[in-house]
mmCIF file of C-alpha atoms in Angstrom:
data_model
loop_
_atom_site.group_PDB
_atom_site.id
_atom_site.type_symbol
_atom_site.label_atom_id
_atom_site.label_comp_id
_atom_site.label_asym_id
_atom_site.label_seq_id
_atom_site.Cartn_x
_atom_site.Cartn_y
_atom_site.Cartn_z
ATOM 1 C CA UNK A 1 -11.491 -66.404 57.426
ATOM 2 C CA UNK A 2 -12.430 -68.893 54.488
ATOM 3 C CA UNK A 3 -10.253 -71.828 53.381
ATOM 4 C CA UNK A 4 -8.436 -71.525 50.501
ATOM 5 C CA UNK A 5 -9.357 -73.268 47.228
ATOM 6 C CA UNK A 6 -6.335 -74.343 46.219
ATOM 7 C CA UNK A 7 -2.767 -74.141 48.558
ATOM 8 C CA UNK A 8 0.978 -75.715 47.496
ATOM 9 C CA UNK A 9 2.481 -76.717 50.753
ATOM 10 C CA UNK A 10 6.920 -77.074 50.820
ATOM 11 C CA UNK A 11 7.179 -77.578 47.047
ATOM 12 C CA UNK A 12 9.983 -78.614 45.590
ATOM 13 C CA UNK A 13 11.413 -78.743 42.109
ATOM 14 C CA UNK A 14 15.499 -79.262 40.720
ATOM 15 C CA UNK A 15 16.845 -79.807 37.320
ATOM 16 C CA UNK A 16 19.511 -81.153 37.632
ATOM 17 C CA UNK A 17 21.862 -78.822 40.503
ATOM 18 C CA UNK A 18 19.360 -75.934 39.646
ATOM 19 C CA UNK A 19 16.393 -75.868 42.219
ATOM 20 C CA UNK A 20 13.340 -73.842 40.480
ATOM 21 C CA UNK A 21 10.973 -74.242 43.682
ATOM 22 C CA UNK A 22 12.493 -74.329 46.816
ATOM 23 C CA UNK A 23 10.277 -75.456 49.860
ATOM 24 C CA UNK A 24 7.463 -72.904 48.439
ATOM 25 C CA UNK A 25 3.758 -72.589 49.966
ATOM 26 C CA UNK A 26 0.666 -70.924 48.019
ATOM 27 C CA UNK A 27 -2.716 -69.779 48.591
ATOM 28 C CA UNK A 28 -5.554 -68.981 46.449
ATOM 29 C CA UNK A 29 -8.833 -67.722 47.936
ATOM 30 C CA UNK A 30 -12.350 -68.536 46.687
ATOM 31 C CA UNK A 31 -13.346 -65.507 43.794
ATOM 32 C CA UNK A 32 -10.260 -63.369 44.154
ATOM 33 C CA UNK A 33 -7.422 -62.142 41.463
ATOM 34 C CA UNK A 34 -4.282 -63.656 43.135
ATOM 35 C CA UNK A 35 -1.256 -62.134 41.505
ATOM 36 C CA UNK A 36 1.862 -63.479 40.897
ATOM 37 C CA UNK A 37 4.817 -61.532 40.554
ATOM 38 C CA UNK A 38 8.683 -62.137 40.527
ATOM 39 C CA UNK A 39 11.559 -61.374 38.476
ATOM 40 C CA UNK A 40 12.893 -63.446 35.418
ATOM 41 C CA UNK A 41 13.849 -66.825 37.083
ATOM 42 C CA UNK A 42 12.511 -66.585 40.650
ATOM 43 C CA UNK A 43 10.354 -69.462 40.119
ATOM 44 C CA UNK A 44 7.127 -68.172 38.890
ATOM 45 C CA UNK A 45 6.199 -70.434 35.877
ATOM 46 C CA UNK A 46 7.460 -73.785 38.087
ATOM 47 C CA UNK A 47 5.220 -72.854 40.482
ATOM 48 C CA UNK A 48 2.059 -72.287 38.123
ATOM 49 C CA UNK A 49 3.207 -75.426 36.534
ATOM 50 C CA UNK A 50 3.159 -77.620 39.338
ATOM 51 C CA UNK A 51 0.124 -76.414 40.557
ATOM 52 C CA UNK A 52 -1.303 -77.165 36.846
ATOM 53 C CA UNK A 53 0.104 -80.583 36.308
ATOM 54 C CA UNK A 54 2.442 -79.635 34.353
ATOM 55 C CA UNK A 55 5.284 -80.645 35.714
ATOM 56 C CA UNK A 56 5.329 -82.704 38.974
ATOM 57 C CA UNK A 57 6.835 -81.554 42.341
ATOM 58 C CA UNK A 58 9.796 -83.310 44.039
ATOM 59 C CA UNK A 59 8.677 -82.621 47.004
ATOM 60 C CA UNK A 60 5.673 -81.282 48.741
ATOM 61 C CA UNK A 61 1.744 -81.619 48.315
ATOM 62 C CA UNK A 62 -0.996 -79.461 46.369
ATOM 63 C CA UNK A 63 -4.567 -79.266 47.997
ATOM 64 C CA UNK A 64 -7.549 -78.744 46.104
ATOM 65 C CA UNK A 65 -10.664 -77.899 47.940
ATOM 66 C CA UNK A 66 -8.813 -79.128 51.031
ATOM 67 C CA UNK A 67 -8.074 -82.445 49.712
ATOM 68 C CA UNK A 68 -5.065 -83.587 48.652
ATOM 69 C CA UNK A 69 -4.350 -83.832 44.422
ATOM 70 C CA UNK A 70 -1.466 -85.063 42.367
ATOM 71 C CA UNK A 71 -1.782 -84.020 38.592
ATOM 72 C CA UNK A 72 0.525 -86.266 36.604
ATOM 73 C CA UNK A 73 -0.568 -84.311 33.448
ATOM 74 C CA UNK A 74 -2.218 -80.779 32.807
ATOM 75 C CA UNK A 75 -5.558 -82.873 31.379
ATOM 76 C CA UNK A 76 -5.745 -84.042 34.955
ATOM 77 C CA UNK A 77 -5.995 -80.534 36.274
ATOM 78 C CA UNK A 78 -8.560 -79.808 33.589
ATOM 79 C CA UNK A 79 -10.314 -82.840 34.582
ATOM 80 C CA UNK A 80 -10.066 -81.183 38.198
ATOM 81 C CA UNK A 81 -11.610 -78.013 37.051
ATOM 82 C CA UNK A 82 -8.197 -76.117 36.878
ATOM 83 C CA UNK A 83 -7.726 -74.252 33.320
ATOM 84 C CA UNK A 84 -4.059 -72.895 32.218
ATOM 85 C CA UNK A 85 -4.245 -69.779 29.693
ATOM 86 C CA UNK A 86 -0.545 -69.652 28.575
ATOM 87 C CA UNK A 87 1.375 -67.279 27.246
ATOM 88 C CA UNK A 88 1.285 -68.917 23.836
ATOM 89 C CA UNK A 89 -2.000 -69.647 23.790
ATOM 90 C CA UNK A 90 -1.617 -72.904 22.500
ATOM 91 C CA UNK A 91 -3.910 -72.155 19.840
ATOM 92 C CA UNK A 92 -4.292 -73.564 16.451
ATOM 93 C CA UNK A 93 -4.560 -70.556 14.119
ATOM 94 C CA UNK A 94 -6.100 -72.537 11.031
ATOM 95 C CA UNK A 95 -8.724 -73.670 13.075
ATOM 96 C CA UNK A 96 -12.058 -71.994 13.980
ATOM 97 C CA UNK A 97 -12.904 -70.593 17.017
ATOM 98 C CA UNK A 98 -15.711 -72.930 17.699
ATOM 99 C CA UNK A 99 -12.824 -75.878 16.950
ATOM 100 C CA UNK A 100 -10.502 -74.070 19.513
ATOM 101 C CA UNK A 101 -13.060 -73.665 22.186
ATOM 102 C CA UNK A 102 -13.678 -77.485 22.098
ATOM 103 C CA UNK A 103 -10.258 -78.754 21.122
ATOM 104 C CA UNK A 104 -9.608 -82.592 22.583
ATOM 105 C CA UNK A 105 -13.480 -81.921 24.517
ATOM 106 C CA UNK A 106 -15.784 -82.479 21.206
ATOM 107 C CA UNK A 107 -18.707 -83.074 21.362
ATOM 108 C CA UNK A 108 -20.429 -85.841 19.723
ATOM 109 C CA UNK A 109 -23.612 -86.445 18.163
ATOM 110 C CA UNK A 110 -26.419 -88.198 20.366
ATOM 111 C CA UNK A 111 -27.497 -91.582 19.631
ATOM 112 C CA UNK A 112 -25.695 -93.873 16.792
ATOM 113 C CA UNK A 113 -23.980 -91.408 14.586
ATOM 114 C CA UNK A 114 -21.907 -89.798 17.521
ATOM 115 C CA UNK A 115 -21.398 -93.452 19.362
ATOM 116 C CA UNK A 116 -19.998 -95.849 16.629
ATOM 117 C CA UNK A 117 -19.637 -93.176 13.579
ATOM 118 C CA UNK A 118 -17.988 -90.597 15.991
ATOM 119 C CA UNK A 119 -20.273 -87.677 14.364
ATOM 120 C CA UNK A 120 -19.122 -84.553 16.022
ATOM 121 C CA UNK A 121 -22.209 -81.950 16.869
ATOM 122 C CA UNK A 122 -21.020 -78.975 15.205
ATOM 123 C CA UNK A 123 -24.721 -76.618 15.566
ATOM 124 C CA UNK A 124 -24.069 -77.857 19.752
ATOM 125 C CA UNK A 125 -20.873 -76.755 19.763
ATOM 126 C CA UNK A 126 -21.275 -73.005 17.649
ATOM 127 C CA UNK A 127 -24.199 -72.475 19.695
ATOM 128 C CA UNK A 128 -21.783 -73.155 22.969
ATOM 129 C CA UNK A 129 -19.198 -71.125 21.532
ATOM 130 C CA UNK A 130 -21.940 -68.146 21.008
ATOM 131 C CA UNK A 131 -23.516 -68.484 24.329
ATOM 132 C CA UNK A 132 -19.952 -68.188 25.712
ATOM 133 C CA UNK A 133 -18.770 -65.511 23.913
ATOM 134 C CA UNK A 134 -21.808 -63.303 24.207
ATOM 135 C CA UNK A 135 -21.389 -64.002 28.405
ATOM 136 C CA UNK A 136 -17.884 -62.249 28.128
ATOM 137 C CA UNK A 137 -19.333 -59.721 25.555
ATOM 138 C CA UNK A 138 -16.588 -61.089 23.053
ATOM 139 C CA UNK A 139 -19.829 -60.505 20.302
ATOM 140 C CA UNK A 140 -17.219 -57.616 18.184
ATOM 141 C CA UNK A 141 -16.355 -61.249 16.655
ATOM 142 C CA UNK A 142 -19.290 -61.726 13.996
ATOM 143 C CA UNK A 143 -18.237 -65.108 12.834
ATOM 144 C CA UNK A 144 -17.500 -68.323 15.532
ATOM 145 C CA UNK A 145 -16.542 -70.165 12.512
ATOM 146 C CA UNK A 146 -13.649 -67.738 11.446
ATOM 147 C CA UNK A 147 -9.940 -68.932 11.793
ATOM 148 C CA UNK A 148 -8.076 -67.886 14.866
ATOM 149 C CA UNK A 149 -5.546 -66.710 12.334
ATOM 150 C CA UNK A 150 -7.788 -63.929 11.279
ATOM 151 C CA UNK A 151 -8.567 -62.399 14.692
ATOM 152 C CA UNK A 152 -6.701 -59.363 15.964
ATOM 153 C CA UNK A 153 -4.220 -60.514 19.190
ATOM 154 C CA UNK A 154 -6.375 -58.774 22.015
ATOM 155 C CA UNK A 155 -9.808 -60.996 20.453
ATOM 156 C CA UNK A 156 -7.280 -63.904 20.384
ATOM 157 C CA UNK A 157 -6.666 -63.773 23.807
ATOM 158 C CA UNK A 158 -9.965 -63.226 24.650
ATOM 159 C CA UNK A 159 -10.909 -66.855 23.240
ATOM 160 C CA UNK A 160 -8.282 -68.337 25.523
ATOM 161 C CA UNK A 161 -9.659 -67.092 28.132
ATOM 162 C CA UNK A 162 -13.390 -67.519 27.230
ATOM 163 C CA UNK A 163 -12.204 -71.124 26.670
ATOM 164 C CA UNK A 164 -10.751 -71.445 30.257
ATOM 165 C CA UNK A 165 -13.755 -69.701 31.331
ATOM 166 C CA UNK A 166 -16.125 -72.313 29.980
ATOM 167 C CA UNK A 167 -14.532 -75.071 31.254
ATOM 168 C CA UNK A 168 -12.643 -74.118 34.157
ATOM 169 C CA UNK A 169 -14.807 -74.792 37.453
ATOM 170 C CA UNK A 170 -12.920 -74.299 39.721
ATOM 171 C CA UNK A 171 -9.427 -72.387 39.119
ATOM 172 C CA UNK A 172 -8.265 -70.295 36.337
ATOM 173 C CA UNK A 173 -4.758 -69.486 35.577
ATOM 174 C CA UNK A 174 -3.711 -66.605 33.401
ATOM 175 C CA UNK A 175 0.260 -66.409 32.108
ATOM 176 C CA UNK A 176 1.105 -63.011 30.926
ATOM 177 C CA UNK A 177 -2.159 -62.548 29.594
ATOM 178 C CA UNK A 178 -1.532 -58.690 28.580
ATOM 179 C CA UNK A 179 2.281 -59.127 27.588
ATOM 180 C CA UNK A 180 2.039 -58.324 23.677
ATOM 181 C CA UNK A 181 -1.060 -56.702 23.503
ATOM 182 C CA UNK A 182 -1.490 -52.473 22.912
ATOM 183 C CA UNK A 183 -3.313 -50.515 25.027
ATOM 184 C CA UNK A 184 -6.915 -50.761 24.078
ATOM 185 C CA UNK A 185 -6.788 -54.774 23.827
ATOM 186 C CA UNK A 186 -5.055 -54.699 27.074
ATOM 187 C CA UNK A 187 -8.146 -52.814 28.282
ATOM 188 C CA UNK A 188 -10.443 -55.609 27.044
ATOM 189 C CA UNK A 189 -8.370 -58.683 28.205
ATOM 190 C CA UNK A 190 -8.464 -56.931 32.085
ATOM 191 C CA UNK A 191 -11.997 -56.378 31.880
ATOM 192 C CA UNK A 192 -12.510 -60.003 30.811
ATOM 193 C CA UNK A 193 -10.704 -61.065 33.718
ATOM 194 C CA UNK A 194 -12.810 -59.103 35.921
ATOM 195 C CA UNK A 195 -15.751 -59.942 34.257
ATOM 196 C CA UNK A 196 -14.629 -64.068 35.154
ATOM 197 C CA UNK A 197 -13.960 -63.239 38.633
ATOM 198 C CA UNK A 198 -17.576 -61.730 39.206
ATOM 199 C CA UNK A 199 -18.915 -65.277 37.807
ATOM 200 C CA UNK A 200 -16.994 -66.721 41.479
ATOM 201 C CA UNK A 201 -14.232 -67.915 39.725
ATOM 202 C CA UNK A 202 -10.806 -67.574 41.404
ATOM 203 C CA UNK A 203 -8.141 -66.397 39.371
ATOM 204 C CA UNK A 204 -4.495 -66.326 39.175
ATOM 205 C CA UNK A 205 -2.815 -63.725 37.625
ATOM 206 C CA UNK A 206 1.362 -63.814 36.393
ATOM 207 C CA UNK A 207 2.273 -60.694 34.821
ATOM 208 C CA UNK A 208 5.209 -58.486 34.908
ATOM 209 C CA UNK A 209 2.649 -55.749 34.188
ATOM 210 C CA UNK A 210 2.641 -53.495 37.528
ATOM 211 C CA UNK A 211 -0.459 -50.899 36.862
ATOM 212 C CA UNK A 212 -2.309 -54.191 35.400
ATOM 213 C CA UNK A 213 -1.517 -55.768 38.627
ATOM 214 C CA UNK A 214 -2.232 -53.370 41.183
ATOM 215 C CA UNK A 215 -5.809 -52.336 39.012
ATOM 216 C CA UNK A 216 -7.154 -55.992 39.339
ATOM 217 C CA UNK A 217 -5.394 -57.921 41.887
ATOM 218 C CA UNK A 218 -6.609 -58.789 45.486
ATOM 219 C CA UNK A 219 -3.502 -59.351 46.459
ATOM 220 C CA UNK A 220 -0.024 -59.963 45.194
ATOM 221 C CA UNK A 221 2.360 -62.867 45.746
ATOM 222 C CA UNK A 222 5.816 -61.692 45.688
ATOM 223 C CA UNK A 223 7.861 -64.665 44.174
ATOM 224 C CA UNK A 224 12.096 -64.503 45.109
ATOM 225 C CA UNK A 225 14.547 -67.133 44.483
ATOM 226 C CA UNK A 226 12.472 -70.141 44.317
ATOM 227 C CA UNK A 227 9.858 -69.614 47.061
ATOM 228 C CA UNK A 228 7.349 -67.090 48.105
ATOM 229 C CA UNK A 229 8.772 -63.891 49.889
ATOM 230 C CA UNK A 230 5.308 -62.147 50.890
ATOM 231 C CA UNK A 231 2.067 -61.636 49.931
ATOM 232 C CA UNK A 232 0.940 -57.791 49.858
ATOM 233 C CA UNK A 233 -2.275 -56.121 49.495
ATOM 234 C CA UNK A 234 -1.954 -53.841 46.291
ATOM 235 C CA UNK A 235 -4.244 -51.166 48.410
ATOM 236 C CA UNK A 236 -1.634 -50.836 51.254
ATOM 237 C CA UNK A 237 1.450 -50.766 49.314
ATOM 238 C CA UNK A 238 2.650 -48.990 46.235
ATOM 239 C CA UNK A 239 4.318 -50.821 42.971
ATOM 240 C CA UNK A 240 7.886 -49.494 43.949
ATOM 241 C CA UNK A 241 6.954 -51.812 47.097
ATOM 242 C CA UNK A 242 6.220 -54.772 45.213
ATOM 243 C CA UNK A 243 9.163 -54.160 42.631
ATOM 244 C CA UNK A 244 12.021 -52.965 46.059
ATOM 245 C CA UNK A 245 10.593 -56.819 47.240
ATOM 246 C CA UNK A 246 10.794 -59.192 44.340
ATOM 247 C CA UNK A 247 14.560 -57.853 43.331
ATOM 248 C CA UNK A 248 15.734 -57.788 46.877
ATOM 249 C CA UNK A 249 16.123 -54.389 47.078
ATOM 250 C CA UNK A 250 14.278 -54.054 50.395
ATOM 251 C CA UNK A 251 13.036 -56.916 52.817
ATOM 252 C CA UNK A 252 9.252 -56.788 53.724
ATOM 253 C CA UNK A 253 7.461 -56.758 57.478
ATOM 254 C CA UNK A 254 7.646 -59.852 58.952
ATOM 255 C CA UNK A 255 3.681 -59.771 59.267
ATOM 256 C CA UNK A 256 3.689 -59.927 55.234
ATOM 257 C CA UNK A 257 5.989 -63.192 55.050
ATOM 258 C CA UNK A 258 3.531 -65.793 56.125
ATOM 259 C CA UNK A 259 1.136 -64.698 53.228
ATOM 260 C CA UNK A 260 -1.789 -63.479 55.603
ATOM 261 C CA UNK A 261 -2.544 -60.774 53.816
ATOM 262 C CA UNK A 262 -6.355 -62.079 53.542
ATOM 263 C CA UNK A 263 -9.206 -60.947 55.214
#
């Protein structure tokens, strides 16, 4: 069996009398789709947060590469190799694509005009953006210099995660990365994750999305009340498993519960 990449051990996190982890372990393998699944509230987006450095556990430790990490901030998980996709985005529409690719990672022009004038190397960073785009055959969009604003929602998601892609080493984390897109850009955005996990990048996957889950995932962490309940393998169990587990409406084997279900 191979070590996992990245593991939360006993996490903890409370606002205030409300505890959002509670004593929660994690696991994600080198190049699989780890999903994440739970109901609204069970913990999910703590969890992906405090492995992110987003928000910093209580209590507990997160291990990348075997070695112990603490991300006070989510640019020290970049830093790390670790790249968040959220839900929103966090895109800025007027901007071009190019400009959202490198947002707060320009680069600068060599020699004296990028080191005391603070030039940025636009022609370095389209060509970047075009290389990178072309990889996850994003090429339907013409222009790398168009506004974000402009692009449909499915090609806006696929920047995100051709973003993460470029720069995320190590981990990628996807939040709901189907959730208001139609069919056929739905289609896309799961082939582009697909298409990043046969590059050897590990990826974890929180949706709410069941046929999406069970088409891509490895295997699926089932997320209830603050901690992890089991981890399935979508190829031995059916979706009305995974959805009878994460509301409590049936219990799983005890062989699922330690989150062994890794070959």
């Amino acid at each position: 069996m191979t070590d996992p990449i990245l593991t939360g051990r006993n996490l903890v996190k409370r606002y205030g009398r409300v505890t959002a982890l509670d004593h929660c372990d994690f696991e994600l393998y080198p190049g699989e789709i780890l999903a994440v699944i739970g109901d609204n509230g069970a913990g999910k987006s703590t969890l992906i947060k405090a492995l992110s450095g987003a928000v910093v556990p209580d209590e507990g430790e997160v291990h990348l590469d075997g070695k112990r990490v603490n991300f006070a901030t989510p640019l020290d998980a970049r830093e790390a190799g670790i790249e968040t996709v959220y839900q929103t985005l966090a895109m800025s529409p007027a901007l071009s694509i190019t400009d959202n690719l490198f947002m707060g990672r320009e680069l600068r022009k060599p020699g004296i005009m990028g080191k005391v004038f603070r030039q940025l190397d636009k022609p370095a960073m389209a060509k970047f953006a075009r290389e990178k785009l072309s990889e996850l055959g994003l090429m339907t969009i013409q222009n790398i210099n168009q506004a974000v604003e402009t692009l449909s929602g499915g090609q806006r998601q696929g920047v995100a995660v051709a973003r993460a892609a470029a720069f995320g080493s190590r981990v990628i984390i996807l939040d709901e990365p189907t959730a208001a897109l139609g069919v056929k850009e739905s289609r896309r955005v799961l082939d582009l994750i697909q298409d990043v996990r046969s590059r050897g990048i590990p990826i974890i996957l929180i949706s709410h999305n069941m046929p999406h889950v069970f088409e891509v995932a490895d295997r699926v962490h089932v997320h209830r009340l603050g901690k992890r309940l089991c981890v399935i393998d979508p190829k031995n169990h059916s979706m009305s498993d995974a959805v009878a587990y994460m509301t409590g409406a049936a219990e799983p084997d005890e062989a699922l519960i330690g989150g062994k279900a890794h070959a």
